PDB file of C-alpha atoms in Angstrom:
ATOM      1  CA  MET A   1      13.192 -10.315   9.500  1.00 51.00           C
ATOM      2  CA  ASP A   2      14.363 -13.074  11.692  1.00 50.00           C
ATOM      3  CA  GLU A   3      14.165 -13.283  15.954  1.00 52.00           C
ATOM      4  CA  ARG A   4      18.001 -12.951  15.755  1.00 56.00           C
ATOM      5  CA  SER A   5      17.505  -9.746  13.970  1.00 80.00           C
ATOM      6  CA  ILE A   6      14.931  -8.428  15.982  1.00 83.00           C
ATOM      7  CA  ALA A   7      16.835  -8.594  19.090  1.00 87.00           C
ATOM      8  CA  ALA A   8      19.447  -7.456  17.978  1.00 87.00           C
ATOM      9  CA  ALA A   9      17.956  -4.384  16.126  1.00 85.00           C
ATOM     10  CA  GLY A  10      18.424  -2.110  19.075  1.00 86.00           C
ATOM     11  CA  PHE A  11      15.589  -0.714  19.136  1.00 86.00           C
ATOM     12  CA  SER A  12      11.758  -1.526  20.105  1.00 88.00           C
ATOM     13  CA  PHE A  13       9.143  -2.467  16.982  1.00 88.00           C
ATOM     14  CA  ASN A  14       6.192  -0.796  19.232  1.00 88.00           C
ATOM     15  CA  ASP A  15       3.771   0.949  17.361  1.00 85.00           C
ATOM     16  CA  CYS A  16       5.599  -0.472  13.700  1.00 85.00           C
ATOM     17  CA  VAL A  17       3.194  -2.269  11.349  1.00 83.00           C
ATOM     18  CA  ALA A  18       3.818  -6.164  11.320  1.00 83.00           C
ATOM     19  CA  LEU A  19       2.607  -8.082   8.327  1.00 80.00           C
ATOM     20  CA  LEU A  20       2.228 -11.349   9.262  1.00 80.00           C
ATOM     21  CA  ASN A  21       1.274 -14.504   6.660  1.00 76.00           C
ATOM     22  CA  PHE A  22      -0.973 -16.499   8.167  1.00 72.00           C
ATOM     23  CA  GLY A  23      -1.414 -19.102   5.303  1.00 67.00           C
ATOM     24  CA  ALA A  24      -0.205 -20.239   2.066  1.00 65.00           C
ATOM     25  CA  HIS A  25      -1.345 -17.288   0.659  1.00 67.00           C
ATOM     26  CA  ALA A  26      -3.244 -14.876   3.856  1.00 72.00           C
ATOM     27  CA  THR A  27      -1.805 -11.997   4.793  1.00 75.00           C
ATOM     28  CA  ALA A  28      -3.322  -9.674   7.895  1.00 78.00           C
ATOM     29  CA  SER A  29      -1.100  -6.206   9.099  1.00 80.00           C
ATOM     30  CA  ARG A  30      -1.269  -5.631  13.129  1.00 84.00           C
ATOM     31  CA  LEU A  31       0.341  -2.611  15.126  1.00 85.00           C
ATOM     32  CA  VAL A  32       3.072  -4.430  17.169  1.00 88.00           C
ATOM     33  CA  GLU A  33       2.560  -4.086  20.728  1.00 90.00           C
ATOM     34  CA  ASN A  34       4.912  -4.552  23.812  1.00 92.00           C
ATOM     35  CA  HIS A  35       7.882  -5.670  22.159  1.00 91.00           C
ATOM     36  CA  ALA A  36      10.839  -5.003  24.312  1.00 92.00           C
ATOM     37  CA  VAL A  37      14.415  -4.197  23.137  1.00 91.00           C
ATOM     38  CA  GLY A  38      16.678  -6.869  22.673  1.00 91.00           C
ATOM     39  CA  SER A  39      13.557  -9.036  22.600  1.00 90.00           C
ATOM     40  CA  SER A  40      12.711 -11.730  20.060  1.00 86.00           C
ATOM     41  CA  GLU A  41       9.155 -11.721  21.284  1.00 88.00           C
ATOM     42  CA  PHE A  42       5.902  -9.095  20.840  1.00 89.00           C
ATOM     43  CA  ASP A  43       2.251  -8.829  20.753  1.00 89.00           C
ATOM     44  CA  TYR A  44      -0.416  -7.532  18.505  1.00 86.00           C
ATOM     45  CA  SER A  45      -3.671  -7.025  18.231  1.00 81.00           C
ATOM     46  CA  PRO A  46      -6.477  -8.730  17.447  1.00 80.00           C
ATOM     47  CA  GLU A  47      -5.053 -11.911  17.375  1.00 78.00           C
ATOM     48  CA  LEU A  48      -4.761 -14.297  14.525  1.00 73.00           C
ATOM     49  CA  LYS A  49      -6.124 -17.941  15.511  1.00 68.00           C
ATOM     50  CA  LYS A  50      -4.337 -19.420  12.840  1.00 64.00           C
ATOM     51  CA  TYR A  51      -0.750 -17.674  12.952  1.00 59.00           C
ATOM     52  CA  LYS A  52       2.501 -20.052  13.556  1.00 60.00           C
ATOM     53  CA  THR A  53       5.206 -19.001  14.355  1.00 62.00           C
ATOM     54  CA  THR A  54       7.234 -20.703  12.128  1.00 59.00           C
ATOM     55  CA  LEU A  55       5.684 -18.831   8.992  1.00 63.00           C
ATOM     56  CA  ASN A  56       7.522 -15.599   8.266  1.00 72.00           C
ATOM     57  CA  TYR A  57       6.743 -11.569   8.921  1.00 74.00           C
ATOM     58  CA  PHE A  58       7.905  -8.304   8.227  1.00 72.00           C
ATOM     59  CA  PHE A  59       7.481  -4.825   9.428  1.00 77.00           C
ATOM     60  CA  GLU A  60       6.409  -1.736   7.298  1.00 74.00           C
ATOM     61  CA  GLY A  61       5.445   1.648   8.475  1.00 70.00           C
ATOM     62  CA  GLY A  62       3.875   2.558  12.241  1.00 71.00           C
ATOM     63  CA  VAL A  63       2.680   5.268  14.007  1.00 71.00           C
ATOM     64  CA  GLY A  64       4.170   7.654  16.056  1.00 70.00           C
ATOM     65  CA  ASN A  65       7.353   8.063  14.588  1.00 72.00           C
ATOM     66  CA  ALA A  66       8.105   4.578  15.264  1.00 73.00           C
ATOM     67  CA  GLU A  67       8.438   3.248  10.941  1.00 71.00           C
ATOM     68  CA  ARG A  68      11.920   5.190  11.198  1.00 76.00           C
ATOM     69  CA  ALA A  69      14.417   2.948  12.982  1.00 77.00           C
ATOM     70  CA  LEU A  70      13.090   1.184  10.173  1.00 79.00           C
ATOM     71  CA  LEU A  71      15.027   2.630   7.249  1.00 80.00           C
ATOM     72  CA  ASP A  72      18.153   0.336   6.632  1.00 80.00           C
ATOM     73  CA  SER A  73      17.660   0.114   2.760  1.00 83.00           C
ATOM     74  CA  ALA A  74      17.446   2.227  -0.386  1.00 86.00           C
ATOM     75  CA  GLN A  75      14.174   3.470  -1.891  1.00 83.00           C
ATOM     76  CA  GLU A  76      12.809   3.083   1.857  1.00 82.00           C
ATOM     77  CA  TRP A  77      10.943   5.904   3.419  1.00 81.00           C
ATOM     78  CA  ALA A  78       9.017   7.230   6.836  1.00 80.00           C
ATOM     79  CA  TYR A  79       6.353   9.977   7.717  1.00 77.00           C
ATOM     80  CA  ASP A  80       6.647  12.000  11.132  1.00 78.00           C
ATOM     81  CA  GLU A  81       3.467  12.778  11.422  1.00 76.00           C
ATOM     82  CA  SER A  82       4.549  15.175  14.139  1.00 79.00           C
ATOM     83  CA  THR A  83       6.596  17.075  12.007  1.00 83.00           C
ATOM     84  CA  LYS A  84       5.034  16.503   9.066  1.00 81.00           C
ATOM     85  CA  THR A  85       8.521  15.463   7.731  1.00 82.00           C
ATOM     86  CA  LEU A  86       9.401  12.813   4.899  1.00 82.00           C
ATOM     87  CA  TYR A  87      12.729  10.993   5.497  1.00 84.00           C
ATOM     88  CA  LEU A  88      13.879   8.940   2.651  1.00 86.00           C
ATOM     89  CA  TRP A  89      16.546   6.689   1.676  1.00 87.00           C
ATOM     90  CA  ALA A  90      17.632   8.015  -1.652  1.00 89.00           C
ATOM     91  CA  ASP A  91      18.458   4.994  -4.435  1.00 88.00           C
ATOM     92  CA  ASP A  92      22.125   5.986  -4.610  1.00 91.00           C
ATOM     93  CA  GLY A  93      22.810   6.495  -1.285  1.00 87.00           C
ATOM     94  CA  LEU A  94      22.982  10.168  -1.531  1.00 90.00           C
ATOM     95  CA  ASN A  95      21.156  13.270   0.018  1.00 90.00           C
ATOM     96  CA  PRO A  96      17.546  13.664  -1.553  1.00 88.00           C
ATOM     97  CA  THR A  97      17.625  17.512  -0.867  1.00 88.00           C
ATOM     98  CA  GLY A  98      16.523  19.187  -4.307  1.00 90.00           C
ATOM     99  CA  ARG A  99      15.537  15.767  -6.032  1.00 89.00           C
ATOM    100  CA  GLU A 100      12.036  15.700  -7.360  1.00 88.00           C
ATOM    101  CA  ILE A 101       9.965  13.027  -4.819  1.00 84.00           C
ATOM    102  CA  TYR A 102       6.921  12.305  -6.162  1.00 82.00           C
ATOM    103  CA  GLY A 103       3.945  10.228  -3.967  1.00 79.00           C
ATOM    104  CA  LYS A 104       0.673   9.016  -3.566  1.00 81.00           C
ATOM    105  CA  VAL A 105      -1.664  12.099  -2.928  1.00 82.00           C
ATOM    106  CA  GLN A 106      -5.207  10.935  -3.356  1.00 85.00           C
ATOM    107  CA  SER A 107      -6.691   7.403  -3.733  1.00 84.00           C
ATOM    108  CA  TYR A 108      -9.198   8.307  -6.989  1.00 88.00           C
ATOM    109  CA  ALA A 109      -8.718  10.994  -9.023  1.00 90.00           C
ATOM    110  CA  ILE A 110     -12.009   9.746 -10.905  1.00 89.00           C
ATOM    111  CA  VAL A 111     -15.074   8.732  -9.034  1.00 91.00           C
ATOM    112  CA  GLY A 112     -18.210   8.273  -9.954  1.00 89.00           C
ATOM    113  CA  ASP A 113     -21.796   7.414  -8.397  1.00 88.00           C
ATOM    114  CA  ALA A 114     -25.320   5.696 -10.037  1.00 86.00           C
ATOM    115  CA  GLU A 115     -25.276   9.417 -11.470  1.00 91.00           C
ATOM    116  CA  THR A 116     -22.374   8.967 -13.173  1.00 88.00           C
ATOM    117  CA  GLN A 117     -23.346   6.870 -16.928  1.00 88.00           C
ATOM    118  CA  HIS A 118     -22.043   6.611 -20.347  1.00 88.00           C
ATOM    119  CA  ILE A 119     -18.723   7.974 -19.627  1.00 86.00           C
ATOM    120  CA  VAL A 120     -15.231   7.327 -22.025  1.00 87.00           C
ATOM    121  CA  ILE A 121     -12.134   7.806 -20.408  1.00 88.00           C
ATOM    122  CA  ASP A 122      -9.657   7.183 -23.136  1.00 89.00           C
ATOM    123  CA  GLY A 123      -5.875   8.106 -23.445  1.00 89.00           C
ATOM    124  CA  LEU A 124      -4.939   9.559 -19.927  1.00 89.00           C
ATOM    125  CA  ASN A 125      -2.329   8.683 -17.981  1.00 89.00           C
ATOM    126  CA  PHE A 126      -2.281   7.824 -13.999  1.00 88.00           C
ATOM    127  CA  PHE A 127       0.223   8.670 -11.427  1.00 88.00           C
ATOM    128  CA  ALA A 128      -0.294   6.968  -8.167  1.00 86.00           C
ATOM    129  CA  THR A 129      -3.838   7.577  -8.120  1.00 87.00           C
ATOM    130  CA  THR A 130      -6.870   5.427 -10.515  1.00 86.00           C
ATOM    131  CA  PHE A 131     -10.498   5.250 -10.233  1.00 86.00           C
ATOM    132  CA  SER A 132     -13.922   4.367  -8.849  1.00 86.00           C
ATOM    133  CA  PHE A 133     -17.014   3.954  -9.824  1.00 86.00           C
ATOM    134  CA  THR A 134     -20.141   2.805  -7.919  1.00 85.00           C
ATOM    135  CA  GLN A 135     -23.014   1.469  -9.158  1.00 84.00           C
ATOM    136  CA  SER A 136     -22.388   3.487 -12.311  1.00 83.00           C
ATOM    137  CA  ASP A 137     -23.363   1.945 -15.769  1.00 83.00           C
ATOM    138  CA  HIS A 138     -21.419   2.008 -19.198  1.00 83.00           C
ATOM    139  CA  ILE A 139     -18.219   3.170 -18.055  1.00 84.00           C
ATOM    140  CA  THR A 140     -15.614   2.544 -20.832  1.00 84.00           C
ATOM    141  CA  ILE A 141     -12.200   2.904 -19.599  1.00 84.00           C
ATOM    142  CA  GLN A 142      -9.815   2.634 -23.012  1.00 83.00           C
ATOM    143  CA  ASN A 143      -5.775   3.541 -23.579  1.00 85.00           C
ATOM    144  CA  CYS A 144      -4.790   4.285 -20.262  1.00 85.00           C
ATOM    145  CA  ASP A 145      -1.530   4.020 -18.347  1.00 85.00           C
ATOM    146  CA  PHE A 146      -1.258   3.434 -14.030  1.00 83.00           C
ATOM    147  CA  SER A 147       1.624   3.104 -12.860  1.00 83.00           C
ATOM    148  CA  TYR A 148       1.704   2.716  -9.026  1.00 80.00           C
ATOM    149  CA  TYR A 149      -2.227   2.859  -8.755  1.00 77.00           C
ATOM    150  CA  ALA A 150      -2.934   0.968  -5.468  1.00 74.00           C
ATOM    151  CA  ALA A 151      -0.622   1.355  -2.782  1.00 72.00           C
ATOM    152  CA  SER A 152      -1.080   0.275   1.436  1.00 71.00           C
ATOM    153  CA  LYS A 153      -1.244   2.935   3.936  1.00 72.00           C
ATOM    154  CA  ARG A 154       0.561   0.570   6.454  1.00 69.00           C
ATOM    155  CA  ALA A 155       3.680   2.543   5.642  1.00 66.00           C
ATOM    156  CA  LEU A 156       1.374   5.835   7.235  1.00 66.00           C
ATOM    157  CA  GLY A 157       0.196   3.528  10.199  1.00 67.00           C
ATOM    158  CA  ILE A 158      -3.417   2.877   8.231  1.00 71.00           C
ATOM    159  CA  LEU A 159      -4.185  -0.768   8.460  1.00 73.00           C
ATOM    160  CA  GLY A 160      -6.600  -2.442   5.852  1.00 71.00           C
ATOM    161  CA  PRO A 161      -6.743  -3.383   2.222  1.00 69.00           C
ATOM    162  CA  SER A 162      -5.004  -1.105  -0.269  1.00 69.00           C
ATOM    163  CA  GLU A 163      -7.549   1.038  -2.025  1.00 70.00           C
ATOM    164  CA  THR A 164      -7.348   0.007  -5.556  1.00 70.00           C
ATOM    165  CA  ALA A 165      -9.578   0.495  -9.012  1.00 70.00           C
ATOM    166  CA  HIS A 166     -12.688  -1.185  -8.941  1.00 64.00           C
ATOM    167  CA  PHE A 167     -16.059  -1.102 -10.416  1.00 66.00           C
ATOM    168  CA  THR A 168     -19.394  -1.728  -7.736  1.00 67.00           C
ATOM    169  CA  GLU A 169     -22.742  -2.431  -8.392  1.00 60.00           C
ATOM    170  CA  THR A 170     -22.220  -1.940 -12.027  1.00 60.00           C
ATOM    171  CA  GLU A 171     -23.386  -3.179 -15.604  1.00 64.00           C
ATOM    172  CA  ASP A 172     -22.002  -2.717 -19.211  1.00 66.00           C
ATOM    173  CA  ASP A 173     -18.540  -1.172 -18.088  1.00 61.00           C
ATOM    174  CA  PHE A 174     -15.444  -1.726 -20.108  1.00 56.00           C
ATOM    175  CA  CYS A 175     -11.378  -1.653 -19.686  1.00 61.00           C
ATOM    176  CA  ARG A 176      -9.443  -1.731 -22.867  1.00 56.00           C
ATOM    177  CA  ASP A 177      -5.913  -1.565 -23.636  1.00 53.00           C
ATOM    178  CA  ILE A 178      -4.625  -0.709 -19.717  1.00 55.00           C
ATOM    179  CA  LEU A 179      -1.524   0.076 -19.461  1.00 53.00           C
ATOM    180  CA  VAL A 180       0.242  -0.805 -15.734  1.00 56.00           C
ATOM    181  CA  ASN A 181       3.350  -0.201 -14.488  1.00 51.00           C
ATOM    182  CA  ASP A 182       4.584  -0.794 -18.272  1.00 45.00           C
ATOM    183  CA  TRP A 183       3.103  -4.226 -18.567  1.00 45.00           C
ATOM    184  CA  GLN A 184       0.088  -4.888 -20.709  1.00 46.00           C
ATOM    185  CA  CYS A 185      -3.318  -5.263 -19.084  1.00 46.00           C
ATOM    186  CA  ALA A 186      -6.271  -5.272 -20.701  1.00 42.00           C
ATOM    187  CA  ARG A 187      -7.994  -8.284 -18.608  1.00 41.00           C
ATOM    188  CA  LEU A 188      -6.618  -6.968 -15.183  1.00 43.00           C
ATOM    189  CA  PHE A 189      -9.179  -4.474 -13.911  1.00 46.00           C
ATOM    190  CA  SER A 190     -12.441  -6.178 -15.672  1.00 40.00           C
ATOM    191  CA  GLU A 191     -11.600  -9.591 -13.718  1.00 38.00           C
ATOM    192  CA  SER A 192     -10.648  -8.390 -10.641  1.00 38.00           C
ATOM    193  CA  PHE A 193     -13.929  -6.062 -10.174  1.00 38.00           C
ATOM    194  CA  TYR A 194     -17.175  -6.981  -7.504  1.00 32.00           C
TER     195      TYR A 194
END
């Protein structure tokens, strides 16, 4: 979104989440503060010392129902915490009433700690969820499909990194023949563990 469209939007972006690019591969999310209708300027905190006004940014989600004003394209949604109502702009532009709508309800379907050892997870389909193992040893995950396993919570006004599949402080763990959102990814998980 550029400065002209922010000023012309006709609403305040206060309490929306701004995603700010402040480097080649660096992005931060902040809640918008002090934005007035018709203005192209806004504040956020904490400040980014390296942010340049020439870099791009966009808005996603918010708190206090602020994000509802951002709905302007198909397949976008907003959640009103006060009424527990989900607003969806359907892919075909029609009323979504009566349709099956699927969403993420948990980050981790399987969680293991130091007592979790010698486990094989084979042939499961994971939709909008994944696994987390901390100090678990000898875990094998194979022949599994992961669809939408990681998602940020920015649309709910929650800042910070996405919760994703991981092993932490583990030994002898393996992932084989893993399918992530319809592409083969046998090494994605094993190389991203820390």
